[in-house]
Structures are given as C-alpha cells and as structure tokens.
Coordinates of C-alpha atoms and ligand atoms in Angstrom, one line a residue:
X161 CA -13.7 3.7 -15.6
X162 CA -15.5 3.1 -19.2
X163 CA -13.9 4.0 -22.2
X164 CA -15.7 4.3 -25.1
X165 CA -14.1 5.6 -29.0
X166 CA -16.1 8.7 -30.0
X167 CA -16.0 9.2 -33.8
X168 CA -18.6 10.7 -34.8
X169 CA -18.2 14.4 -36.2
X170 CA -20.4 16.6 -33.9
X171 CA -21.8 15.7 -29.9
X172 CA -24.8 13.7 -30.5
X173 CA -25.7 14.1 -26.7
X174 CA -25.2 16.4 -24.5
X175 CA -22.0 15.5 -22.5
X176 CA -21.3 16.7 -18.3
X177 CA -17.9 18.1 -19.7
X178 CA -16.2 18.5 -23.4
X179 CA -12.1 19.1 -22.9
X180 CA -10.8 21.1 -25.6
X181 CA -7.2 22.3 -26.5
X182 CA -6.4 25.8 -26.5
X183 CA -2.9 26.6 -27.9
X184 CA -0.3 29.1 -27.2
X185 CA -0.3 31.1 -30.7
X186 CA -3.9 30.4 -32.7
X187 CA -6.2 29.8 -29.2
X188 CA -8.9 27.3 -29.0
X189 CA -8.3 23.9 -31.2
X190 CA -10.4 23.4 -34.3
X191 CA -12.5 20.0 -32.8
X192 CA -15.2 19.1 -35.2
X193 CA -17.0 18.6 -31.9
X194 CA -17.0 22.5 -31.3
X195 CA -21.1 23.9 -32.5
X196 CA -20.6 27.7 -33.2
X197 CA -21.7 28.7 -29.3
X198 CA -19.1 26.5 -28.2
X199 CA -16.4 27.5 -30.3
X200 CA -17.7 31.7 -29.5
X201 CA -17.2 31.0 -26.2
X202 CA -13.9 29.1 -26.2
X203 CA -12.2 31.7 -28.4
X204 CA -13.8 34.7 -26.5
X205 CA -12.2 33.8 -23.0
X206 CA -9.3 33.4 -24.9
X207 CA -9.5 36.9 -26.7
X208 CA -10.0 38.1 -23.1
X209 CA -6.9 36.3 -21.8
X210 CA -8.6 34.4 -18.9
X211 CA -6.6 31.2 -20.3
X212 CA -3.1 32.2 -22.4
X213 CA -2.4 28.1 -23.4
X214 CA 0.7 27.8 -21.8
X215 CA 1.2 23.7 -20.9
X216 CA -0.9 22.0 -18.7
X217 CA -2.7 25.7 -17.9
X218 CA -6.5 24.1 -17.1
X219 CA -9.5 26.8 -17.0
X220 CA -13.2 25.2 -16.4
X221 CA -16.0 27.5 -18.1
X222 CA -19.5 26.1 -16.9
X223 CA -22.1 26.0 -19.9
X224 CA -25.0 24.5 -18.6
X225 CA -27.4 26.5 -20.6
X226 CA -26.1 25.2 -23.5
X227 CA -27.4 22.0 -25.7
X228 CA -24.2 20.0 -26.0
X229 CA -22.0 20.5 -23.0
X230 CA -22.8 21.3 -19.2
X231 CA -18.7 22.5 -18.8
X232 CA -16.1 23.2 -21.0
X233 CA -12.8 22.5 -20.2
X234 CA -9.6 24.0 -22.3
X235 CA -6.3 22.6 -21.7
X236 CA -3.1 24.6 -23.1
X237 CA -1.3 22.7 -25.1
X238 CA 1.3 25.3 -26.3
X239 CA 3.2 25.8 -29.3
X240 CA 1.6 23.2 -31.5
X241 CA 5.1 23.5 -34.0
X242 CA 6.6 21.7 -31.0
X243 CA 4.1 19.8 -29.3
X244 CA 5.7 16.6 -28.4
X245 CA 5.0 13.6 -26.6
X246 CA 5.8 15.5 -23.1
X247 CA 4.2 18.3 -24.1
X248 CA 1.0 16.0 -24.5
X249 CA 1.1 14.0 -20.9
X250 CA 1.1 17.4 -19.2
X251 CA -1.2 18.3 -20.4
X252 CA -3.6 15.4 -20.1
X253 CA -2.2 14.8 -16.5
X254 CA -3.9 18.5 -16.2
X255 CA -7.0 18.1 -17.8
X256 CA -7.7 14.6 -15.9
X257 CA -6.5 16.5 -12.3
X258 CA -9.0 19.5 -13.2
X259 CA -12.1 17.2 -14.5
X260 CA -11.1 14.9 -11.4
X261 CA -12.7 18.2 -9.2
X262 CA -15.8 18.8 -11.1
X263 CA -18.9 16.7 -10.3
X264 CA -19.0 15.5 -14.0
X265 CA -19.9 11.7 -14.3
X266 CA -18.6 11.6 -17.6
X267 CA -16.6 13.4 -20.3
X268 CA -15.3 13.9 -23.5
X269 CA -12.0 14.1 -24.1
X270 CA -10.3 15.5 -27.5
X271 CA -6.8 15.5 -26.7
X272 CA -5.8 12.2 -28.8
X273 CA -6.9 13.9 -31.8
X274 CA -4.0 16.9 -31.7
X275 CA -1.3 15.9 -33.7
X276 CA 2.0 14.7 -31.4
X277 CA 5.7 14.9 -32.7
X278 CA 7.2 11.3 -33.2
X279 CA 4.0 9.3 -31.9
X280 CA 0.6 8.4 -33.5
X281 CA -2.9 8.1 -32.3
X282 CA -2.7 4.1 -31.0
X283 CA 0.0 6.3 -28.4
X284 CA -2.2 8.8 -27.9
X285 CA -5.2 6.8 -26.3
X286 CA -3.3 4.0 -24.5
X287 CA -1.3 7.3 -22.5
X288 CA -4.7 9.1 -22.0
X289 CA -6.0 5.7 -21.1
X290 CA -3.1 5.0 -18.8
X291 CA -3.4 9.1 -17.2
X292 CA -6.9 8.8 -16.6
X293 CA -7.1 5.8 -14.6
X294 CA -4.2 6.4 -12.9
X295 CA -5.5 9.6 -11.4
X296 CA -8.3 7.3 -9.7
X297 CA -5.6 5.2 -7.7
X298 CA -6.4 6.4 -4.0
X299 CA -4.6 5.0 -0.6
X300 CA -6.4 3.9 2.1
X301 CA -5.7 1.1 3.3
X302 CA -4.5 2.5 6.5
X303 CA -7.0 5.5 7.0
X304 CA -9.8 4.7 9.3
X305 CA -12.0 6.6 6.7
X306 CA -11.6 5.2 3.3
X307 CA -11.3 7.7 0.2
X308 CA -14.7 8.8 -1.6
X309 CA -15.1 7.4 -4.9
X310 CA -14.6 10.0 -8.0
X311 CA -17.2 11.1 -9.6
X312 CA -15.9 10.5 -13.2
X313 CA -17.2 7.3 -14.2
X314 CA -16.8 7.4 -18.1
X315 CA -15.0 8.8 -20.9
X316 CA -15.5 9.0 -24.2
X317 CA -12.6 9.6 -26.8
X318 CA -12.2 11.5 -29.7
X319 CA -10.1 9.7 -32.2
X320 CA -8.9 10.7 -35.6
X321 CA -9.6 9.4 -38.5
X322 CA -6.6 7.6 -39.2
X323 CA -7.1 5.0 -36.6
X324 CA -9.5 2.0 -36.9
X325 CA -12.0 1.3 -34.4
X326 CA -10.3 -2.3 -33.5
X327 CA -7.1 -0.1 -33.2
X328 CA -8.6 2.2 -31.0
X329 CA -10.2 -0.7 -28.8
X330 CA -6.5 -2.3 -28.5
X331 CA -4.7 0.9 -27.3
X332 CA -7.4 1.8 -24.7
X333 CA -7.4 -1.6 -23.4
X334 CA -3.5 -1.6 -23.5
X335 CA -3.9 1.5 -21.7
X336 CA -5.9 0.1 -18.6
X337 CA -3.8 -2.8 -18.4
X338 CA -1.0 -1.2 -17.9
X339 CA -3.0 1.0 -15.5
X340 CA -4.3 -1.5 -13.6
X341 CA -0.6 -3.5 -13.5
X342 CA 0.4 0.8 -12.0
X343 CA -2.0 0.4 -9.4
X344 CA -1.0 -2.8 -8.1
X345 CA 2.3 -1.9 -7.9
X346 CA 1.5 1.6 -6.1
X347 CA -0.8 -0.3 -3.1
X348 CA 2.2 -2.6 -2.2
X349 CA 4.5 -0.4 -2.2
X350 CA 2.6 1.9 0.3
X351 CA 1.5 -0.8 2.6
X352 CA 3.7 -0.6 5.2
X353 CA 6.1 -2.3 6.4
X354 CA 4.0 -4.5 9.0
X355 CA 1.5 -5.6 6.8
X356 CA 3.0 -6.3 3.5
X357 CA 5.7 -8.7 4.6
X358 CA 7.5 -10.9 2.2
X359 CA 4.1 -13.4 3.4
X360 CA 1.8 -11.0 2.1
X361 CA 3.7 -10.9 -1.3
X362 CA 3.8 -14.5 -2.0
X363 CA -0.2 -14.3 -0.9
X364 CA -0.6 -11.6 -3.3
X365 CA 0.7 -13.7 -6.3
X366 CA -1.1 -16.6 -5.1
X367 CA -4.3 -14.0 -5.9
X368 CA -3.0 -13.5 -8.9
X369 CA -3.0 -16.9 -10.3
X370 CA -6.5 -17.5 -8.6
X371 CA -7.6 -14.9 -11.1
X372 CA -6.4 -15.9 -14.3
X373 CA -5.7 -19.3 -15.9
X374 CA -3.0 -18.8 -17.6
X375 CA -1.0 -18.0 -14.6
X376 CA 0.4 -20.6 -12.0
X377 CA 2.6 -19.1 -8.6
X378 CA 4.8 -21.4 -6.5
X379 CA 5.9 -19.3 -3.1
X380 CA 9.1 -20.9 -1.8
X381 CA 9.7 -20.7 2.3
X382 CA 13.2 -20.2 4.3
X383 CA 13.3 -24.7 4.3
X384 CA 13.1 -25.1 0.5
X385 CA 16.1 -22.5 -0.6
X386 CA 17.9 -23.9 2.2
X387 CA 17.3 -27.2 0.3
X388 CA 18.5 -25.0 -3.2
X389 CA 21.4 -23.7 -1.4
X390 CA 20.2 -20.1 -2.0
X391 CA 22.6 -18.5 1.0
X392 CA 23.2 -15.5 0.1
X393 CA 19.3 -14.7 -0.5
X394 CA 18.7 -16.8 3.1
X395 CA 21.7 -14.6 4.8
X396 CA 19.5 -11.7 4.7
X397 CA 16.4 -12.3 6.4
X398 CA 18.3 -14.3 9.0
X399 CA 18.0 -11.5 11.6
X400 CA 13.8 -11.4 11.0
X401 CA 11.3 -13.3 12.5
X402 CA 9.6 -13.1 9.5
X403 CA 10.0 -15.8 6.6
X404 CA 11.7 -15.3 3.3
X405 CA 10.2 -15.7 0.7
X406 CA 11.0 -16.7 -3.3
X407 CA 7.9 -16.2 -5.0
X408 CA 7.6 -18.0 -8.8
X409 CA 5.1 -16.5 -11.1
X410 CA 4.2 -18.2 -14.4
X411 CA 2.2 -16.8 -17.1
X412 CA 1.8 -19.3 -20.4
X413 CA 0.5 -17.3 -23.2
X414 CA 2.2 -18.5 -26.1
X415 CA 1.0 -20.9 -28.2
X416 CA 3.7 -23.5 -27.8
X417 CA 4.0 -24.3 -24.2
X418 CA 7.4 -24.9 -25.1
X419 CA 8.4 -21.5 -26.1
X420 CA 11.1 -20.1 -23.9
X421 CA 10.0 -17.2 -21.7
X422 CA 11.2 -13.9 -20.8
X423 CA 12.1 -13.4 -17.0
X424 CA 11.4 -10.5 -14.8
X425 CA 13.5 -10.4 -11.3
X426 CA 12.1 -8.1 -8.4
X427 CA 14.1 -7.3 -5.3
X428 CA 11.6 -7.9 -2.9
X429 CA 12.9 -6.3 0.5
X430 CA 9.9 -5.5 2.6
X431 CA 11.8 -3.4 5.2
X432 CA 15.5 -2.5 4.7
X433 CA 16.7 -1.2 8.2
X434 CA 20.6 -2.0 7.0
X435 CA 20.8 -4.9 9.2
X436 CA 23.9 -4.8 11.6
X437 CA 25.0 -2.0 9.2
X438 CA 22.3 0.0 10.7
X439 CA 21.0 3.0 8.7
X440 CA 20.5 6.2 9.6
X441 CA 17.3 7.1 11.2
X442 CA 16.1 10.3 9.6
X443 CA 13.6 9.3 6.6
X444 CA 14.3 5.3 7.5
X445 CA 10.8 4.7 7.0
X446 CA 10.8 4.7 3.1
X447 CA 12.8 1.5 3.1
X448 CA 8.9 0.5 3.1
X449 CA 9.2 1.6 -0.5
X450 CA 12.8 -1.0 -0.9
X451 CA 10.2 -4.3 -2.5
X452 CA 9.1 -1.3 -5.4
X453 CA 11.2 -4.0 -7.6
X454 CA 9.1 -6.8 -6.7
X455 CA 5.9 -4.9 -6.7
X456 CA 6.2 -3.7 -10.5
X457 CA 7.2 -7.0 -11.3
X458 CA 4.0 -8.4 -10.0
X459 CA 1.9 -5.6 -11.2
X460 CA 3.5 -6.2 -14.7
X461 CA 2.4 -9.7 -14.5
X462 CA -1.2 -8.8 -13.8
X463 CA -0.8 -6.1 -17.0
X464 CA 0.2 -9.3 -19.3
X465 CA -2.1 -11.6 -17.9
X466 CA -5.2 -9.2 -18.3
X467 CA -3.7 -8.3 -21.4
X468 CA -3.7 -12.1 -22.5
X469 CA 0.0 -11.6 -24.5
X470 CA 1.0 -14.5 -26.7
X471 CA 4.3 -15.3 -25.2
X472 CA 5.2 -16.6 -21.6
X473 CA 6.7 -14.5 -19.1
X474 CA 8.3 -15.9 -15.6
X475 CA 9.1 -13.7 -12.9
X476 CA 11.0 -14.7 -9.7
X477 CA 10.4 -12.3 -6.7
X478 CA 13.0 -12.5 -3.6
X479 CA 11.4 -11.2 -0.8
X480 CA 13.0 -10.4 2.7
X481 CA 13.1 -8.5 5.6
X482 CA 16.1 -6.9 6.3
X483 CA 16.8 -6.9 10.1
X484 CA 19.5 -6.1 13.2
X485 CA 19.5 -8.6 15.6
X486 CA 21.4 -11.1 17.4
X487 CA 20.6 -13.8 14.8
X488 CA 21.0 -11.3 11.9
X489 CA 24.3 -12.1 8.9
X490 CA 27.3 -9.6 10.4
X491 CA 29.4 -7.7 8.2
X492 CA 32.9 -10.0 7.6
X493 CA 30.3 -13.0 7.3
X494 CA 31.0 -15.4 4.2
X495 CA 27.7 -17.0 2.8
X496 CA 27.5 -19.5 -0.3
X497 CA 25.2 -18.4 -2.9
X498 CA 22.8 -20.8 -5.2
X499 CA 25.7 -20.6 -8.0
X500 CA 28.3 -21.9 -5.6
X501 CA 30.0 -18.9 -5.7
X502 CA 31.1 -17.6 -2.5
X503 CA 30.2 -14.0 -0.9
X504 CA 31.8 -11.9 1.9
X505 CA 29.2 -9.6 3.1
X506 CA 31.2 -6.4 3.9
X507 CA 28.0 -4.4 4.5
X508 CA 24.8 -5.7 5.9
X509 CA 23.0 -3.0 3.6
X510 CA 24.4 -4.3 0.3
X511 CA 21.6 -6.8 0.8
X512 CA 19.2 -6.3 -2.4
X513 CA 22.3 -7.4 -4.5
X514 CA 22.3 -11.1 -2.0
X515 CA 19.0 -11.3 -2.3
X516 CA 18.7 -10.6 -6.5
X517 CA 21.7 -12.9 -7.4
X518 CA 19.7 -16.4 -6.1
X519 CA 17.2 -15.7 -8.1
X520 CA 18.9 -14.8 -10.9
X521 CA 20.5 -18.3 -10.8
X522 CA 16.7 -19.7 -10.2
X523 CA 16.0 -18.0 -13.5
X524 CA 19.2 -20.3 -15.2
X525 CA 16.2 -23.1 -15.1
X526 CA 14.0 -21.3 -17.6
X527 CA 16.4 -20.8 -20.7
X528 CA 14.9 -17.1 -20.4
X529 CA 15.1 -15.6 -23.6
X530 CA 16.2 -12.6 -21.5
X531 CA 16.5 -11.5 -17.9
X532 CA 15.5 -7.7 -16.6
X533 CA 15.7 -7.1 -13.1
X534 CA 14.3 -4.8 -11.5
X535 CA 15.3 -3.0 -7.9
X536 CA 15.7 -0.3 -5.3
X537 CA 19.2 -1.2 -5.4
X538 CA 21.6 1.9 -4.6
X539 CA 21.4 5.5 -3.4
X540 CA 24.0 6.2 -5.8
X541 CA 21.0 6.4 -8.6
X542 CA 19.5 8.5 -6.7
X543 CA 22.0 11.0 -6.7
X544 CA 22.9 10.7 -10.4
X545 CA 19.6 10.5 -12.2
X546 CA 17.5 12.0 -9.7
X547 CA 13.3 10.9 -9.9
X548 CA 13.6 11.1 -13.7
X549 CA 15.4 7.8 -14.8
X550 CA 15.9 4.5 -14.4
X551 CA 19.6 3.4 -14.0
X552 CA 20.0 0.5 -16.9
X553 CA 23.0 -1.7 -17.1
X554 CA 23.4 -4.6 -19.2
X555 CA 25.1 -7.5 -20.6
X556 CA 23.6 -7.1 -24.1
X557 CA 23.8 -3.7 -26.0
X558 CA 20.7 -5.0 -28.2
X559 CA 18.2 -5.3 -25.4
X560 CA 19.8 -2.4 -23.3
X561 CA 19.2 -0.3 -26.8
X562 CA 15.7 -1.6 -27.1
X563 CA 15.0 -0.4 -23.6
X564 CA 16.4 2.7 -23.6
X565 CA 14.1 3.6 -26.7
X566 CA 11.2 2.4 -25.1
X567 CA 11.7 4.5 -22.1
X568 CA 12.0 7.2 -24.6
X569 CA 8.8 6.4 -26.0
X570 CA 6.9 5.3 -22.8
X571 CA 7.9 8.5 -21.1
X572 CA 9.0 5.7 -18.3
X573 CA 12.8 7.1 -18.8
X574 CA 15.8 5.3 -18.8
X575 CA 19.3 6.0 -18.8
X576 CA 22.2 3.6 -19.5
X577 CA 25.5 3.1 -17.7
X578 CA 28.7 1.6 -18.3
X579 CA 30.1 -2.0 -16.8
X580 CA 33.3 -2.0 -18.5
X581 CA 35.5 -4.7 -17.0
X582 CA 37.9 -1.7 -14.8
X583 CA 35.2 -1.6 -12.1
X584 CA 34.8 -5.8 -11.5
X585 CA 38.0 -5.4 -9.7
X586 CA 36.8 -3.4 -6.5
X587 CA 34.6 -6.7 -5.8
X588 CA 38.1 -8.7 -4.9
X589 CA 37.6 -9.9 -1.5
X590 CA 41.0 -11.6 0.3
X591 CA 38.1 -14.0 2.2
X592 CA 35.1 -15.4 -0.5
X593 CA 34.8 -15.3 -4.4
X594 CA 33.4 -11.8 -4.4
X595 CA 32.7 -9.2 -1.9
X596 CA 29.0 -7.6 -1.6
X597 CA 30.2 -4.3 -2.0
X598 CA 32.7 -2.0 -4.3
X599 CA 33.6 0.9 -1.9
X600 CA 32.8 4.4 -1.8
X601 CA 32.7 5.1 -5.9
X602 CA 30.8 4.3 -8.7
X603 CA 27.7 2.6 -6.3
X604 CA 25.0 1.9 -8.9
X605 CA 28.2 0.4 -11.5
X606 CA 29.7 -2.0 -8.8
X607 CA 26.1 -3.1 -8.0
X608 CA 25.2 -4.0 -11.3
X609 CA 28.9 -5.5 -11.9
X610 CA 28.3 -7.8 -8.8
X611 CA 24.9 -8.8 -10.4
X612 CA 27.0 -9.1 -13.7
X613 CA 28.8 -12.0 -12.1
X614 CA 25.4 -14.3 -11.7
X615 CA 24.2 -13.2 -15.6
X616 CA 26.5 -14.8 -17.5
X617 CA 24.1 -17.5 -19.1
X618 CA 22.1 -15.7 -20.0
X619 CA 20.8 -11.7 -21.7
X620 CA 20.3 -9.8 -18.9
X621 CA 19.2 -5.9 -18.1
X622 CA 19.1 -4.2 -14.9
X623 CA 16.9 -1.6 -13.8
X624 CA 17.5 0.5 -10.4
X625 CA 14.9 2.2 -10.1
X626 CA 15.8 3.5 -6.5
X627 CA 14.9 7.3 -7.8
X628 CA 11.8 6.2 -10.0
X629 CA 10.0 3.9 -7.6
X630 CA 8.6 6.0 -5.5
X631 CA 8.3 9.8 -4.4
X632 CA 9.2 11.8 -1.0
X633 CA 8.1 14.8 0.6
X634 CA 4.4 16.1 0.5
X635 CA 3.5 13.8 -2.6
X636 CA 5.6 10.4 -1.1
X637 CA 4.0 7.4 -2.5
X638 CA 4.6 4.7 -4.5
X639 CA 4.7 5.9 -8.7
X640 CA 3.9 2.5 -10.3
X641 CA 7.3 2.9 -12.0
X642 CA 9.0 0.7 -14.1
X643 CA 5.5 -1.2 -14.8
X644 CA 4.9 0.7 -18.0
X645 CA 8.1 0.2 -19.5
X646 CA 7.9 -3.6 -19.1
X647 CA 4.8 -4.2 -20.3
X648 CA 5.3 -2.6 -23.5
X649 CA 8.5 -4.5 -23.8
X650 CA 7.0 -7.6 -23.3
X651 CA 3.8 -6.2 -25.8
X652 CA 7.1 -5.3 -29.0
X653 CA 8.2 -9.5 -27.8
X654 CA 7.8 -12.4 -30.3
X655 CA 6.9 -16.0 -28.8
Ligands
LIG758 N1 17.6 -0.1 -0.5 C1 18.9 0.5 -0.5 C2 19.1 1.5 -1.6 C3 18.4 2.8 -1.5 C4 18.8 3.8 -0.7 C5 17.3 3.1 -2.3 C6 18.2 5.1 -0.6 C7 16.6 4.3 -2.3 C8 17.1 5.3 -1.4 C9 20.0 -0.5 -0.6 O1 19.7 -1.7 0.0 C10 21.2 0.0 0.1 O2 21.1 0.2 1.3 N2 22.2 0.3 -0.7 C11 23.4 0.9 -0.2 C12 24.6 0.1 -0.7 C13 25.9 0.4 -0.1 C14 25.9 -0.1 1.3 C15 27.0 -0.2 -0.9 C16 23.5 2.3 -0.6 O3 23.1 2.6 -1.7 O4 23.9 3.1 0.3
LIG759 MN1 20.2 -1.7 2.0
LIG760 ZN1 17.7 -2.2 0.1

C-alpha cells in the first residue's frame, strides 16, 4: 500500500473514492475537502435517513458524474461529544472493510482529521495506517488457489493542521511497521502444524537477519542446549521426531554497541497435543496457534528492525513440538532446568512454562534492561479475560504500569494480575525444587508464579496471550496480537 499526507484544503484531482464522517446528531462532517455538490449530496442521504451515523455504519454513494470523486463513502462515527479512541478504530476498521469491496485503486481518507478523546493526530494516522494494511493480510499458503490481490493500492490522508509533515511521515511509517511486524506474526501462526515446525521458525529468523544489517540470529539445535543444560526446555520435545529449537535474535540499533538491551521471550510450541497428558480431541487443532508467543516476538523484531529504533532488542524464541510417544517426558518425571533448579513435571501439558524458563535463564547473559515474555500459556486466561486482554504479571509494578497504559492506548488491551507470595506455595513438589503445575485454581497466577522463580535477576513482565493470539469459529486465525503493544513499548524506550 502507498501512503501519502494530503494537506491541501480542497481535492486537487479527482480521487476513485473520498471517505467522509457522518455523525450521529449534526450528519455529514464539515471536511474542507467537501465542494458544495459533495457536501448536497452527503447531507441529503442523510436528511433522507439512508445512513443514521451510528458506529462503524458504512453506506457507499457512487458519484461518478461528479468532478472530484467517483464514490463517496460516509462512515458513522457517532456522538462526536464522546468519540473516543474505540469509537475511532470501528469505525476505520469499517470504512477500510467497505472501500476493501469497491473497485477503487485509491482513496482518500478523512478520518484522522476528527478530533479523538485522549489521543492526537500522530495516533490517528499510525492506527489508520496500521487498519488499512492490516485488512490486506490474506492466507493462502495452503489453498491451491492463492487469494486475488485488492484493488486498493494507495491512500491518501487527510491530516490536520496541527501536525507537521515530518510528523505525519513518522506515524504512517510507524503504522506500517507495526503492520508489517502483524502480518508476520498472523502467517506463522496459521501455517500449520506440519509446515511451520520449530525448523521453519529458526529459518524464518535466519530470513530475517538476511534482510537487515542490523540484525544477527543464532538457531540453537537439541546437541547445543544439551551442552547448556537447558532440560526442562529439551524435556519437552523429547517425544518428537522433530528438533527443538532456541532461536537468538539480535537487533543493534543503539548507538553504543554496548548499551544493554531489552529482551523479548516467545513460547514457541509448534504443536501442543499435551504430550502423555494427552488433550482432548475436540478443537485440538488450534494448538497450531500454541508458538503465537514466538511469532509476535519475531514479527516485533521485523517491526524494529524496519523501523530502524535506536536501542538494541534481543529476543530468545523456545521452539518445540509437544508430542505422546514412547520416547516422550512422563508425568512424575524430574528434569534439571538451565538454572539448576530442579522440575517435577506433574503434567505433560504444563510444557510452555518448561520450555519459557530456559530461556529466560539464556536471557540472564544479556543484562536485559527488562524481560517481557510473551505466550499461549493457560486456558485459565481464556476463561477470565476472554479475546479482549492480555493476562500481564510482573515482577516490577513500574514496567507492568507502563504496559498496562500502553495497552490502553494501543487498543492492544492488557489486564494485570496479582503474584502475591500465597500462591508460590502450590508449586511445592515432595520430589524436585518445584513442580510444573499449581493445581486446579488460580491457572494463569501459578503459571506466571512458576516463571516468577527464573526472573529474579532481572525486570520481568509476562504476557499470556492465550485469548488474544488468535481467534475461533468462522473468523479463526491468527490476530497479530501482542505485536502492537511491543513495538510501541520498545518505540517510548531510551538506549
Ligand atoms: N497451550 C496451552 C494453553 C492453552 C489452552 C491456550 C487453550 C489456549 C487455549 C498450554 O500448554 C496448556 O496446555 N496449559 C494447561 C496447563 C495446565 C495443565 C496446568 C491448561 O491451561 O490447561
Ligand atoms: Mn499444553
Ligand atoms: Zn501449550
């Protein structure tokens, strides 16, 4: 897609399709981009109530006779006493899903000049940014007959005058960063489970440094974490014939190579079947979905990287297949982890937490100035927060409030719980130092609280995103999710 900043007061050409804002109370918005035909016909299909401007209500009015616009689109926005950052994503998330079924080639777009509660134009443009090229993401890796390109091809944006052109610039290429980081994230976590193998990760962040400089990957195999004494990661792909993998992505982009990164951890499980603790069979096959953690990491990575950010960034990506077989770690097993601590794997399905706590030691070796993790870890989260937030736990209130105000402000929601030092207690295990699970209560707490116990070097935030990653039923597919939230962490970071 091409972006360009539109500033000018009136259409100097005639564009394929003009989006325009029509509101709840007062109709059709007052765009400077409106000529008097324009603005006659927007306010009379209003008068005659074809569109009433309820949110996210899209109505396309073709104009070709006219000299400025072929279509007009409106878009209600609502009450605009209380439009609010929510209020604006639905309805851009409309507009782009009804200018996505036209033929138009190109548009232009006046959304990012209504005025939002709480957030200013820079927001604006880097979501509409973020909306419109997310709408082009398409699967088809799969199908015998790949998906027919769109024919939107370029938007221009209408900005107010508040906002510099430079500024402008920045938040639409912030905007398909993060996009592009969304998109990454989405393919691997709808490949399936034969193709993208914890082999086709580590290849994938291989690509990844073959595209930019300033990032350098090391992919770890089964021989060399033996060799690091990583396990409790190792003790979960042992009933797999396919390799483990710890995958070590680099990006340098401060200006001291010496400057201490911030870490990103992804639970990379490629296929979680339970192992010996088998799951059940009905909707097994979104445990495709269970290396979403690993997969926004990675897309994250690409979003800095393209982004060019002035700090370094390490992630470390544990990637397994989590098998039955007669090879496979049984429950009652003891492994030792990287830390030396000891584990007693109650339940073969407890595995992201085996996996995630080797590489969180592996991180120990950066000095990270933090550590968020991010994983499909528990059905528990799905049952308390639902597909709308991310579960958050951490060590350190300051980055866990910083967080929880960027999901705020991302839209990317988060939600905090509590570790208090009650619940460490259901992790006693008469047989190792810990035990891989916590019992029937408080699932997404005792996870984090057994993660807890491998962060204590260092500040550390975990994300289970195990309702967020992905969605079921008629739309299932991967959302892209917690991509946006880390990238504009790592965009608020100093070197
Ligand atoms: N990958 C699953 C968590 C999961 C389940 C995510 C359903 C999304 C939807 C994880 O490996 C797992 O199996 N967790 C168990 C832990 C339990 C055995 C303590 C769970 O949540 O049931
Ligand atoms: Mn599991
Ligand atoms: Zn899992």
């Amino acid at each position: 897609m091409k972006y360009q900043v539109h500033s000018s007061k009136s259409l100097d050409k005639k564009t394929e399709c003009l989006v325009l804002a029509v509101w709840e109370k007062t109709g059709p918005d007052h765009s400077p981009l409106l000529d008097e035909s324009l603005s006659a016909l927007a306010n009379a299909v209003f008068k005659a109530g074809d569109i009433k401007g309820k949110t996210g209500e899209t109505l396309l009015i073709p104009a070709h006779s006219h000299a400025k616009a072929e279509r007009l689109l409106l878009v209600g926005a609502g009450d605009a006493a209380r439009f609010d950052a929510r209020a604006y994503r639905k309805a851009v998330r409309a507009a782009v899903q009804a200018l996505n079924k036209t033929p138009a080639r190109s548009a232009v777009i006046t959304l990012p000049q209504l005025k939002i509660k709480d957030r200013d134009a820079a927001w604006a443009i880097t979501q509409l940014t973020l909306e419109c090229s997310n709408a082009q993401y398409r699967y088809d890796h799969t199908k015998s007959k790949k998906a027919e390109a769109l024919h939107l091809k370029s938007i221009s944006i209408t900005v107010p005058v508040a906002i510099s052109k430079k500024q402008a610039d920045d938040a639409i290429r912030a905007g398909e960063a993060i996009s592009l980081g969304m998109s990454t994230a989405r393919e691997l976590g709808n490949l399936p489970g034969n193709i993208c193998t914890p082999g086709y990760l580590g290849n994938k962040a291989t690509e990844l440094a073959s595209r930019y400089k300033s990032v350098k990957v090391k992919v770890l195999g089964e021989k060399q974490m033996e060799k690091l004494g990583m396990g409790s990661l190792l003790s979960v792909g042992r009933g797999s014939k396919e390799e483990s993998r710890l995958i070590v992505i680099e990006y340098s982009g401060a200006s001291k190579a010496d400057s201490k990164p911030y870490c990103l951890v992804g639970k990379g499980i490629t296929f979680d079947t339970g192992g010996i603790s088998l799951k059940q069979g009905l909707g097994m096959d979104e445990m495709k979905f269970d290396m979403c953690g690993a997969a926004s990491v990675l897309g994250a990575m690409e979003s800095v990287a393209e982004l060019g950010l002035p700090i370094n960034v390490v992630a470390v990506i544990a990637s397994a297949e989590n098998m039955p077989s007669s090879t496979a770690t049984k429950p009652g097993d003891v492994v030792t982890s990287m830390s030396g601590k000891t584990i007693e794997v109650l339940n073969t399905d407890a595995e992201g937490r085996l996996v995630l706590c080797d590489a969180l030691t592996y991180a120990e070796r950066f000095k990270p100035k933090t550590v968020i993790d991010v994983a499909t870890l528990t059905g528990a989260a799905v049952a308390t927060f639902g597909e709308v937030n991310t579960a958050m736990l951490s060590n350190h209130q300051p980055l866990a409030k910083e967080l929880l105000e960027l999901g705020e402000h991302t839209l990317d929601h988060v939600w905090q719980l509590p570790m208090n030092e009650e619940y460490q207690s259901l992790l006693d295990s008469n047989f190792a130092d810990i035990a891989n699970i916590g019992g029937p209560k408080g699932g997404t707490i005792t996870a984090a609280c057994f993660l807890s116990r491998f962060t204590e070097k260092f500040h550390w935030a975990h994300l289970d995103i195990a309702g967020t990653a992905w969605l079921g039923g008629g739309q299932k597919g991967a959302t892209g999710r917690p991509v946006q939230l880390l990238v504009e962490y790592l965009r608020q970071q100093k070197p």
